[in-house]
XYZ file of C-alpha atoms in Angstrom:
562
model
C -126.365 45.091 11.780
C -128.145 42.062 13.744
C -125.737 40.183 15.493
C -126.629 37.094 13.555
C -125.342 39.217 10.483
C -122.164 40.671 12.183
C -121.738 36.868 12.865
C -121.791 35.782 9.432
C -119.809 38.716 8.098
C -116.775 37.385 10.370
C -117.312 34.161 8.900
C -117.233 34.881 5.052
C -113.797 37.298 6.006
C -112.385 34.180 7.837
C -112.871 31.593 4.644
C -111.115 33.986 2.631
C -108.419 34.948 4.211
C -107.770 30.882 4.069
C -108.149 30.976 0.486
C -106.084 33.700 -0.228
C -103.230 32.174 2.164
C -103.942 28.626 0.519
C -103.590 29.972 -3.434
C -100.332 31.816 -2.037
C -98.250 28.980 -1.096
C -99.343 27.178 -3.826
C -97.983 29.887 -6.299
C -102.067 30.263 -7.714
C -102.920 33.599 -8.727
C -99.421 35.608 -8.909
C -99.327 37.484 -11.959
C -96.146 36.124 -14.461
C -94.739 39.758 -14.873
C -94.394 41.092 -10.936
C -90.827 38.601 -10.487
C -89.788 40.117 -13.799
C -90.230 43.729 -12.596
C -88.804 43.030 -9.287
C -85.667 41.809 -10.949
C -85.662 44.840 -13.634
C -85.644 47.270 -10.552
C -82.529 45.369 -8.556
C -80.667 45.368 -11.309
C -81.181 49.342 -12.350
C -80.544 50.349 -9.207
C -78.166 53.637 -9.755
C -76.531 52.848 -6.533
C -73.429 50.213 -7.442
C -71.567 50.898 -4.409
C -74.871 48.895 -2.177
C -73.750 45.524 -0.834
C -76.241 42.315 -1.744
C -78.922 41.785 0.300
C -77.746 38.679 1.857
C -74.219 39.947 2.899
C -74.117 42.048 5.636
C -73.181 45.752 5.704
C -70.151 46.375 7.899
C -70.374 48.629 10.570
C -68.899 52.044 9.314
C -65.710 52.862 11.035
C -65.692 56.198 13.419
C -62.826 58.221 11.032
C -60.373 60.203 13.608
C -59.304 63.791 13.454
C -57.197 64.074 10.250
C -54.065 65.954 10.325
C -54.069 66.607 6.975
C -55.518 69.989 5.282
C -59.429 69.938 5.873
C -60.682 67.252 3.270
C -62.800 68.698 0.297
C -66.928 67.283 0.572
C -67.073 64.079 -0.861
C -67.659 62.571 -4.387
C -69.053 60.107 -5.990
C -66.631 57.515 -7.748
C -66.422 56.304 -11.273
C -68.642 53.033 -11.272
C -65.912 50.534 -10.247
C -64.768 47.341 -12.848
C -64.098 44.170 -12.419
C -60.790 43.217 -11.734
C -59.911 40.947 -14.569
C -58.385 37.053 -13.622
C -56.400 36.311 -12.156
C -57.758 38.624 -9.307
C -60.161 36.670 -6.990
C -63.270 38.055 -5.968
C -63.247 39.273 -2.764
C -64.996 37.931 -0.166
C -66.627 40.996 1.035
C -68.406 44.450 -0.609
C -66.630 47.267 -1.561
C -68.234 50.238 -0.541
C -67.881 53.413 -2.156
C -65.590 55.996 -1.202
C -68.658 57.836 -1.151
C -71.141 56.131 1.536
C -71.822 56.699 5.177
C -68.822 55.885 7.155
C -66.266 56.291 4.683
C -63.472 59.491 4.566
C -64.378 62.480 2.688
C -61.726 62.497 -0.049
C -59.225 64.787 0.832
C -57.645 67.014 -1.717
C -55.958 64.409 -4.551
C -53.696 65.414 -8.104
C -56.449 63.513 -10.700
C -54.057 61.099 -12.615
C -54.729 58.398 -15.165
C -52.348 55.953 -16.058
C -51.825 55.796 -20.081
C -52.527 52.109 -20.574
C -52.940 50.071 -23.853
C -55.950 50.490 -25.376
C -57.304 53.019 -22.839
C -58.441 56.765 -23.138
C -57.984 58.714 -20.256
C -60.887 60.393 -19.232
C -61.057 63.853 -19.257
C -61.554 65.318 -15.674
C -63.312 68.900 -14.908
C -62.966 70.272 -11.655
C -60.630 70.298 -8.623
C -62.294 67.221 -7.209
C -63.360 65.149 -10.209
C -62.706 61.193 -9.603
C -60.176 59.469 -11.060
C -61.190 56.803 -14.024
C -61.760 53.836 -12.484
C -58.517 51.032 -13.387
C -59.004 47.945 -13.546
C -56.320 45.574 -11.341
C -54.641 43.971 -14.036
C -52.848 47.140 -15.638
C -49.841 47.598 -17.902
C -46.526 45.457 -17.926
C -48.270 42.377 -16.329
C -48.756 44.684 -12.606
C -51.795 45.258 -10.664
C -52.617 48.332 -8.660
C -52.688 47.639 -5.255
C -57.246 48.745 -5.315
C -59.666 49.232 -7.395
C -61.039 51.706 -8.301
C -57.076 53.718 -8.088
C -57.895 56.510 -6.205
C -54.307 58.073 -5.154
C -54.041 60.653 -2.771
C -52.543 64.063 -3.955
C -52.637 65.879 -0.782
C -49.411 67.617 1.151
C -47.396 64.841 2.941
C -48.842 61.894 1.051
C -47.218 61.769 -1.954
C -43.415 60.143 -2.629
C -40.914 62.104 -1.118
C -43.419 64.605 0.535
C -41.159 66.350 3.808
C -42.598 64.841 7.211
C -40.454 66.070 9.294
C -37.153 68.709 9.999
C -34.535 68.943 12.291
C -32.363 72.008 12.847
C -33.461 73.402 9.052
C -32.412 70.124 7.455
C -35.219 67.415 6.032
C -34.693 64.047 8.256
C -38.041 62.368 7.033
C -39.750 61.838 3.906
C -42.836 60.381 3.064
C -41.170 57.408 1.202
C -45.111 56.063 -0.585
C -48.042 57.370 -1.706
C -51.454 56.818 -0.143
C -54.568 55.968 -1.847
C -58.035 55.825 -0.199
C -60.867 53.831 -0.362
C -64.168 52.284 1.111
C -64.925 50.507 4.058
C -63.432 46.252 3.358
C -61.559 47.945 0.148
C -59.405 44.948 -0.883
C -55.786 45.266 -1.412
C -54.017 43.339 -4.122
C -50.309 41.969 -4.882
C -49.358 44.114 -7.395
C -47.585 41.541 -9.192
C -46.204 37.728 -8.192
C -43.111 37.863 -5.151
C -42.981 36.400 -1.710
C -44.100 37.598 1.359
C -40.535 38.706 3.200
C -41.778 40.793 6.184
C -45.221 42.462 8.211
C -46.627 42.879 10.750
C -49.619 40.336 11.781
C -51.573 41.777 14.921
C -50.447 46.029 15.229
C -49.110 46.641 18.458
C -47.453 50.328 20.372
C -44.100 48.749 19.364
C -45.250 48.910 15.437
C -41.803 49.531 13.058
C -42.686 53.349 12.126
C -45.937 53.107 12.287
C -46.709 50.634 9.375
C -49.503 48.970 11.506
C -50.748 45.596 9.832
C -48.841 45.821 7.331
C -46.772 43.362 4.656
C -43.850 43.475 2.655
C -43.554 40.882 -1.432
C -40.675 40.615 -3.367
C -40.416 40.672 -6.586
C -38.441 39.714 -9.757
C -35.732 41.697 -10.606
C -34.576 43.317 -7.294
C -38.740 45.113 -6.750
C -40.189 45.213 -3.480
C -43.604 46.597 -2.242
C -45.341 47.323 0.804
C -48.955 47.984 2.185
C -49.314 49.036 5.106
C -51.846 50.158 7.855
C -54.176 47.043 7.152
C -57.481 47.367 8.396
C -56.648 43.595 10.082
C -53.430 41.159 9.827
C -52.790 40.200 6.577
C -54.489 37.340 4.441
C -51.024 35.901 3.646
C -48.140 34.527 5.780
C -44.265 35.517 6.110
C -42.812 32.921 2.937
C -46.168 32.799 1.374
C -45.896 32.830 -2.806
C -48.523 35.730 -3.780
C -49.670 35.807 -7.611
C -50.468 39.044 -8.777
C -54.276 40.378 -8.148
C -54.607 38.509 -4.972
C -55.892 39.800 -2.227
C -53.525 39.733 0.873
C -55.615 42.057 3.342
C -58.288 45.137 3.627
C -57.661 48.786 4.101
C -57.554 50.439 7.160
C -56.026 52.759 9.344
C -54.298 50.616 11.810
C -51.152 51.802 13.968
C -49.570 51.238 17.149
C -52.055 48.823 18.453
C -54.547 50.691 17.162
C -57.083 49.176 14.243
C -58.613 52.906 13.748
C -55.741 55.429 14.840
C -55.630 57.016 11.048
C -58.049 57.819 8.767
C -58.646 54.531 6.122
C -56.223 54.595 3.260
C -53.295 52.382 1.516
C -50.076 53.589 2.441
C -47.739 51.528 -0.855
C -44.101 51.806 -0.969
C -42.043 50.320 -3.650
C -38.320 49.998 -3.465
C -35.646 48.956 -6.395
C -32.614 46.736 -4.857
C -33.798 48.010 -1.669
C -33.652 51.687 -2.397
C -37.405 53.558 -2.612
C -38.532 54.736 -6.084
C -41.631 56.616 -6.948
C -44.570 54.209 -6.961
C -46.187 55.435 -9.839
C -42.799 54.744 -12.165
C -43.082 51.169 -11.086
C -47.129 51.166 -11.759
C -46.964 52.657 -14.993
C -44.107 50.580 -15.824
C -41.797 53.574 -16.983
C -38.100 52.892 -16.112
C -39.186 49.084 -14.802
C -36.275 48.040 -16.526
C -33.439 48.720 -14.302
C -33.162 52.662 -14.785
C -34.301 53.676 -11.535
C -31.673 52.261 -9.490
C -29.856 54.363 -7.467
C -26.128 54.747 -7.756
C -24.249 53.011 -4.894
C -24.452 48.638 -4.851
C -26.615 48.443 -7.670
C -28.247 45.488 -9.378
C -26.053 43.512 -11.812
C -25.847 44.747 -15.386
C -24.567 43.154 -18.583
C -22.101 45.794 -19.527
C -18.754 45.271 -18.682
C -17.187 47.549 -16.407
C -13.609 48.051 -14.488
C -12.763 47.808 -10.949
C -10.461 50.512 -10.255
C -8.243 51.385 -7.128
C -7.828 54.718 -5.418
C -4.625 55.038 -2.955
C -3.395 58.081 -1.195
C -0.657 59.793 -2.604
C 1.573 63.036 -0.994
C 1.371 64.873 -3.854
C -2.552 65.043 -5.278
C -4.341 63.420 -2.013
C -5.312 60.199 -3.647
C -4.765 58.755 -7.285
C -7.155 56.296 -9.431
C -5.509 53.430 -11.221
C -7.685 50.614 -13.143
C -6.903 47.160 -11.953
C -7.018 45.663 -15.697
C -10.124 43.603 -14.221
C -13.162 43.824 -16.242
C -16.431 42.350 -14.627
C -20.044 42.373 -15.350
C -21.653 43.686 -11.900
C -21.287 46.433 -9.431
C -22.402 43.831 -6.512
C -18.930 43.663 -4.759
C -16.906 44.203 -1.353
C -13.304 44.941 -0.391
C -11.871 42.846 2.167
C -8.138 43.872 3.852
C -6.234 40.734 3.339
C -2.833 42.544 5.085
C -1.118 45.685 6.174
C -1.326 47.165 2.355
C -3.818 45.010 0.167
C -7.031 43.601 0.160
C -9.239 41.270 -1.989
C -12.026 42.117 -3.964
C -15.349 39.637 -3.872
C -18.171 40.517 -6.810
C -21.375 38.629 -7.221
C -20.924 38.667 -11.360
C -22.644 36.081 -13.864
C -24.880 34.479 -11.069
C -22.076 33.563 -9.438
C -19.342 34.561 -6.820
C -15.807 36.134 -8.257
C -12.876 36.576 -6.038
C -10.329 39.366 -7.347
C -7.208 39.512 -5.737
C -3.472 40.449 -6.627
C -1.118 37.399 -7.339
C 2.324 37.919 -7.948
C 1.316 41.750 -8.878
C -0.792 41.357 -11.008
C -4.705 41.952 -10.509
C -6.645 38.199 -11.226
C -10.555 37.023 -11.184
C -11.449 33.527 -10.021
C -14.557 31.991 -10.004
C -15.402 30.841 -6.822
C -17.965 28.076 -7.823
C -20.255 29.466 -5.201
C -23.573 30.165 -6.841
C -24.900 33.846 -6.053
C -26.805 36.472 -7.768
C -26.940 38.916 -4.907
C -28.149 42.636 -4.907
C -25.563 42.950 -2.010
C -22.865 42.276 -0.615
C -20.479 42.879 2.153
C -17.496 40.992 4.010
C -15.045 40.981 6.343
C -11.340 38.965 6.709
C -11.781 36.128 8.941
C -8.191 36.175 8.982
C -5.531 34.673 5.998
C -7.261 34.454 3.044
C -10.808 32.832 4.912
C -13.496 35.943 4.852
C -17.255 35.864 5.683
C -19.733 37.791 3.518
C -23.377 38.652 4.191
C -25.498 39.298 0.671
C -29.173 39.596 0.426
C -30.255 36.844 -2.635
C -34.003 36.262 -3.430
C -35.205 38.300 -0.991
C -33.371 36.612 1.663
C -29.810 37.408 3.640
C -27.169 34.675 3.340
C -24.442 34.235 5.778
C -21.377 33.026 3.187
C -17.809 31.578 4.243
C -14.686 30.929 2.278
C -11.061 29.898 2.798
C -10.163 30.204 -1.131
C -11.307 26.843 -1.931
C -14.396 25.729 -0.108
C -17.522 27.902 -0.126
C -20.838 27.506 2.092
C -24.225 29.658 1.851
C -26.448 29.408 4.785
C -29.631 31.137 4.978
C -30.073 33.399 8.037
C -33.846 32.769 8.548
C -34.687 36.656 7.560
C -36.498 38.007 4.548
C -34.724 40.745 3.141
C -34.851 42.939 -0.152
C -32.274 45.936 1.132
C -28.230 46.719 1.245
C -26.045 45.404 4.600
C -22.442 46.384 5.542
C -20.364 44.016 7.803
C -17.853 44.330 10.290
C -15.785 42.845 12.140
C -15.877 43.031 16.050
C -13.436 42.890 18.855
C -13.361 39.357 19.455
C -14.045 38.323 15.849
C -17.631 38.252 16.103
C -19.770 39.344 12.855
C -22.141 42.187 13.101
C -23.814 44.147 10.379
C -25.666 47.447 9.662
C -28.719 46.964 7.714
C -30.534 49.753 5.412
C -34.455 48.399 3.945
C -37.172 50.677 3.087
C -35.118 54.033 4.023
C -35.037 52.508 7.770
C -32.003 51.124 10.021
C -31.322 48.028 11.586
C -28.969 45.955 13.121
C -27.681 42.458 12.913
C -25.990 40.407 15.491
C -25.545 36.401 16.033
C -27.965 35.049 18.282
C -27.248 31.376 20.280
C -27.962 28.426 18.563
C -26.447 29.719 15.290
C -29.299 32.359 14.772
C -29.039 35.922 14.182
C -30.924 39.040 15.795
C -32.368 41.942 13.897
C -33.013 44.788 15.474
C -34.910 48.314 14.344
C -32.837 51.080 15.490
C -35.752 53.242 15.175
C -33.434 55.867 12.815
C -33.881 56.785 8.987
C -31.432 55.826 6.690
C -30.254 56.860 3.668
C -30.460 55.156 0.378
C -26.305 53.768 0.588
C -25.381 52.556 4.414
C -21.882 52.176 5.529
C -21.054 50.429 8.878
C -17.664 51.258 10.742
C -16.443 49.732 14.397
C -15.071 52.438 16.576
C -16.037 51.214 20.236
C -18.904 49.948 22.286
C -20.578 46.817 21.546
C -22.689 47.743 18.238
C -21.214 49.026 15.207
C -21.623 52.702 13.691
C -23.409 53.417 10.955
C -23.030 56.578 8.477
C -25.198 57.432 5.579
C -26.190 60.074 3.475
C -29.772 61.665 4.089
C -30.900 64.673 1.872
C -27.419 65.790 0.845
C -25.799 65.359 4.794
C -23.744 62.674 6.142
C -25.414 61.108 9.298
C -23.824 59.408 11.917
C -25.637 56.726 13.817
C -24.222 55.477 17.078
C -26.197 53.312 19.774
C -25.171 54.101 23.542
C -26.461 52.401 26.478
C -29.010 50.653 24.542
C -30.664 53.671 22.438
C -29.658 54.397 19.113
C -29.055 58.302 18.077
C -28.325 59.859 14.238
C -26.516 63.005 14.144
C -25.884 65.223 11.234
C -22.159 65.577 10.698
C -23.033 68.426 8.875
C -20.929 67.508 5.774
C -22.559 67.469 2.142
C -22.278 64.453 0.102
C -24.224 63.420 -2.948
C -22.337 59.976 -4.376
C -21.333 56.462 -3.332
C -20.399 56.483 0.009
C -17.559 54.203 1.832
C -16.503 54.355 6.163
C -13.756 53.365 8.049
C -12.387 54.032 11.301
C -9.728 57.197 11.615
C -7.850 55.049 14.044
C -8.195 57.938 16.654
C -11.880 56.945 17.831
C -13.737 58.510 15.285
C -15.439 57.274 11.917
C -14.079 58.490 8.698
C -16.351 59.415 5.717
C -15.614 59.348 1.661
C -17.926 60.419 -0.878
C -17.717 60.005 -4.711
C -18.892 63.555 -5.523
C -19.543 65.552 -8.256
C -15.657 65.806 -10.105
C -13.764 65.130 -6.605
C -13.476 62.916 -3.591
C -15.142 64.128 -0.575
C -13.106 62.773 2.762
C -15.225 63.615 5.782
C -13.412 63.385 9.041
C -12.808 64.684 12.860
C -10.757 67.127 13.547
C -10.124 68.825 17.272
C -13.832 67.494 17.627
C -15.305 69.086 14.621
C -16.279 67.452 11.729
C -14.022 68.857 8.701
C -14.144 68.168 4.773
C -11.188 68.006 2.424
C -11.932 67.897 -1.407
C -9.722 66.012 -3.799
C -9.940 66.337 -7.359
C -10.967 63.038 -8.378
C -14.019 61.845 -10.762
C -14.766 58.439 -9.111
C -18.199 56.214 -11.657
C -20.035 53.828 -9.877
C -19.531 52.370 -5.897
C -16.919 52.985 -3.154
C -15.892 50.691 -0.707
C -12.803 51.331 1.369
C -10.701 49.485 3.373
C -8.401 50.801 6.335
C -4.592 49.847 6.267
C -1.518 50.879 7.669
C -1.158 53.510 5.005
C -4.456 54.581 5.497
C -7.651 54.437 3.244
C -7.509 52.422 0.050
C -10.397 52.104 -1.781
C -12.429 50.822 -4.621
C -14.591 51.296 -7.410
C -16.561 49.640 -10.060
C -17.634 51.589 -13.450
């Protein structure tokens, strides 16, 4: 080709790529149909789990050694629904269990909950998925993700053994985990107020939670979700509807945002004792039935308060009072060297029992309180000071008979508290939430102090002053009676090695020792010291519904509601 030719070649190629560029941008010359396939293909696309192209893909999150059994290879989930309203869409994608970066699913029990107008699918194979649930679910509750994929594996289920001491179970799984994708959202499972958690995980985390937060609920329920990829969404008084999203899941723990691998760790407790998640999810027993025995939410039917005295002859006798009342919120106070008055929250409000010219009366107190529970102590004559968790809040109450106060301690609470009475007069308290321990003391300024012992408890807590400057706690943990002492500063739980498997009640033996009695099966169980060994004496004595006991100059009296 002459270079007059190669000239004019390059010409004719530059006019038309000016054409071409000119038709473009003025939308000449696309075919009608190419948008319309373009659009066809994004939305086929078989994978749902792919975030939008104009949100960007979080950085998968390096998943540490599990100690778990080896996880099974992964699977692909059901295609996920929409959470129905009032859930709010969340603000970021939710990845698929299944795509890069995410845990393999360890081994899980497949479960579907039986909801109205659902059919559980039928699953084939070890590892098939779980149906996919929508958040709004049965009984007006939401499951804490979506899709529910709950974690069957050993030591992840409710009441799974974590750890042993001496042959005896001292730890218990007390949730279930569920896993999920990278940004999985985490919902309120139903409307409460945010009472406790943890905003910004640091090595000082309260066993381990992590980010974590805490909503009560009507009706004495409580739940927590812990190990939040980040600090929660919502704030400590916060009012949470249910479906709202109040953080992400992670695996955050002891000031560390990726210690475990991701999941949901979900706890639900009744009246501040833990019950099996998925009861309170499918809604069986929501009703009240799965309260444990011990101070248990108030109840319509009416019910007597009895009194149990020692006597030389059969070790202690039961005699009613001739008191019916409608709750078995209450505490015994000692009033003098052989009595004591009974205070019930009953009705939504406060009811003092006491003995008046010998005969066994109830007063209403005009206070207004619906507690879940209670505990008091003499403040000497007939003035007494009570503690009792309302709302999921503790209340600091005072009396002298005929004026009552309530005052708010500034702490979010959903558990049980015993109070006692220190050298000095000062009030101090043991405090049981979640299956942990803590302790209450006055702080200056007319606050108070909790503080995590670091120690299990049992579902029932009694607190007894022996010496020292904290109180004593003993409660029952897998059938033993524990002791829990703090010296120098650290706090230590012992097993007294003494079964007990009813309502428990502690005083002081008088000879430096705690004293332990125990509604059990057909007798009274009195767990004491004796030549430095803890000793049990059965008394044939069928005791229905909570102990309490106070300590007189005769020795243990106490008192029961059923």
């Amino acid at each position: 080709m002459t270079p007059r030719r190669r000239q004019s070649a390059v010409r004719r190629a530059l006019v038309a790529a000016i054409i071409v560029v000119v038709l473009g941008v003025a939308g000449v010359g696309i075919p009608s149909d190419t948008t319309a396939t373009s659009a066809a293909a994004a939305t086929t696309d078989p994978s749902p789990s792919e975030p939008a192209s104009t949100v960007p893909t979080p950085e998968p999150t390096p998943e540490p050694t599990l100690t778990d059994p080896s996880p099974e290879p992964t699977v692909e989930p059901a295609p996920t629904e929409p959470p129905a309203e009032p859930t709010p869409t969340p603000t970021a994608p939710t990845p698929s269990p299944s795509m890069p970066g995410a845990p393999a699913l360890e081994p899980w029990a497949p479960w579907t909950p039986i909801l109205p107008g659902l059919t559980p699918r039928t699953h084939t194979g070890a590892a098939a998925p779980p149906a996919a649930i929508a958040a709004p679910a049965a009984f007006g509750r939401v499951y804490p993700t979506n899709p529910w994929i709950y974690n069957g594996a050993s030591g992840t289920r409710y009441l799974d053994v974590r750890e042993n001491h001496e042959g005896h179970v001292v730890r218990r799984h007390m949730g279930i985990d569920a896993q999920g994708g990278v940004r999985q959202p985490i919902f309120a499972v139903a409307d409460g107020i945010v009472v406790d958690g943890t905003w910004g995980t640091t090595r000082q985390d309260r066993h381990g939670f992590g980010n974590q937060v805490q909503i009560a609920h009507a009706d004495g329920f409580a739940t927590r979700y812990a190990h939040l990829a980040e600090a929660p969404l919502v704030r400590l008084g916060d009012h949470v509807v249910a479906g709202q999203v109040i953080g992400y899941m992670g695996g955050s723990q002891r000031g560390d945002l990726s210690r475990l691998a991701r999941h949901l760790h979900f706890e639900v407790t009744k009246d501040g004792r833990s019950i099996d998640p998925l009861v309170f999810l499918t809604g069986a027993g929501a009703a009240g039935g799965t309260a444990a025995a011990g101070n248990g939410a108030s109840t319509p039917r009416s019910m007597q308060l009895y009194e149990i005295r020692p006597a030389s002859d059969t070790g202690y006798t039961s005699a009613p009072t001739g008191v019916s009342v409608g709750s078995s919120v209450f505490t015994a106070i000692a009033t003098g060297p052989d009595s004591a008055q009974i205070l019930v929250s009953d009705g939504g409000t406060l009811q003092r029992i006491s003995v008046a010219d010998g005969t066994w009366t109830k007063a209403d107190t005009g206070l207004a309180l619906d507690a879940t529970s209670i505990s008091g102590v003499s403040a000497g004559g007939d003035a007494v000071e009570l503690l009792a968790v309302e709302d999921g809040k503790l209340y600091h109450v005072t009396g002298d008979g005929s004026t009552w106060t309530k005052t708010w301690t500034g702490h979010y609470f959903s558990g049980t508290v015993s109070a006692v009475r220190m050298p000095g007069g000062g009030l101090q308290a043991m405090l049981e939430q979640t299956g942990y321990l803590y302790h209450l003391r006055p702080a200056q300024g007319g606050l108070w102090d909790i503080e995590d012992t670091g120690l299990d408890a049992g579902a029932q807590v009694d607190a007894v002053y022996v010496d020292g400057t904290a109180p004593e706690a003993m409660t029952v943990i897998d059938g033993l009676i524990y002791r829990s002492t703090q010296d120098d500063g650290t706090w230590t739980s012992l097993p007294t090695g003494i079964p007990a498997s009813g309502s428990l009640a502690a005083i002081p033996d008088g000879n430096g020792w705690p004293m332990a009695m125990s509604a059990d099966a057909g007798e009274l169980g009195v767990a004491h010291v004796a030549d430095r060994v803890w000793t049990r004496s059965g008394f044939a004595l069928s005791v229905n519904g909570p102990l309490d006991a106070v300590a007189t100059g005769t020795g243990a009296i106490l008192y029961s509601i059923g």
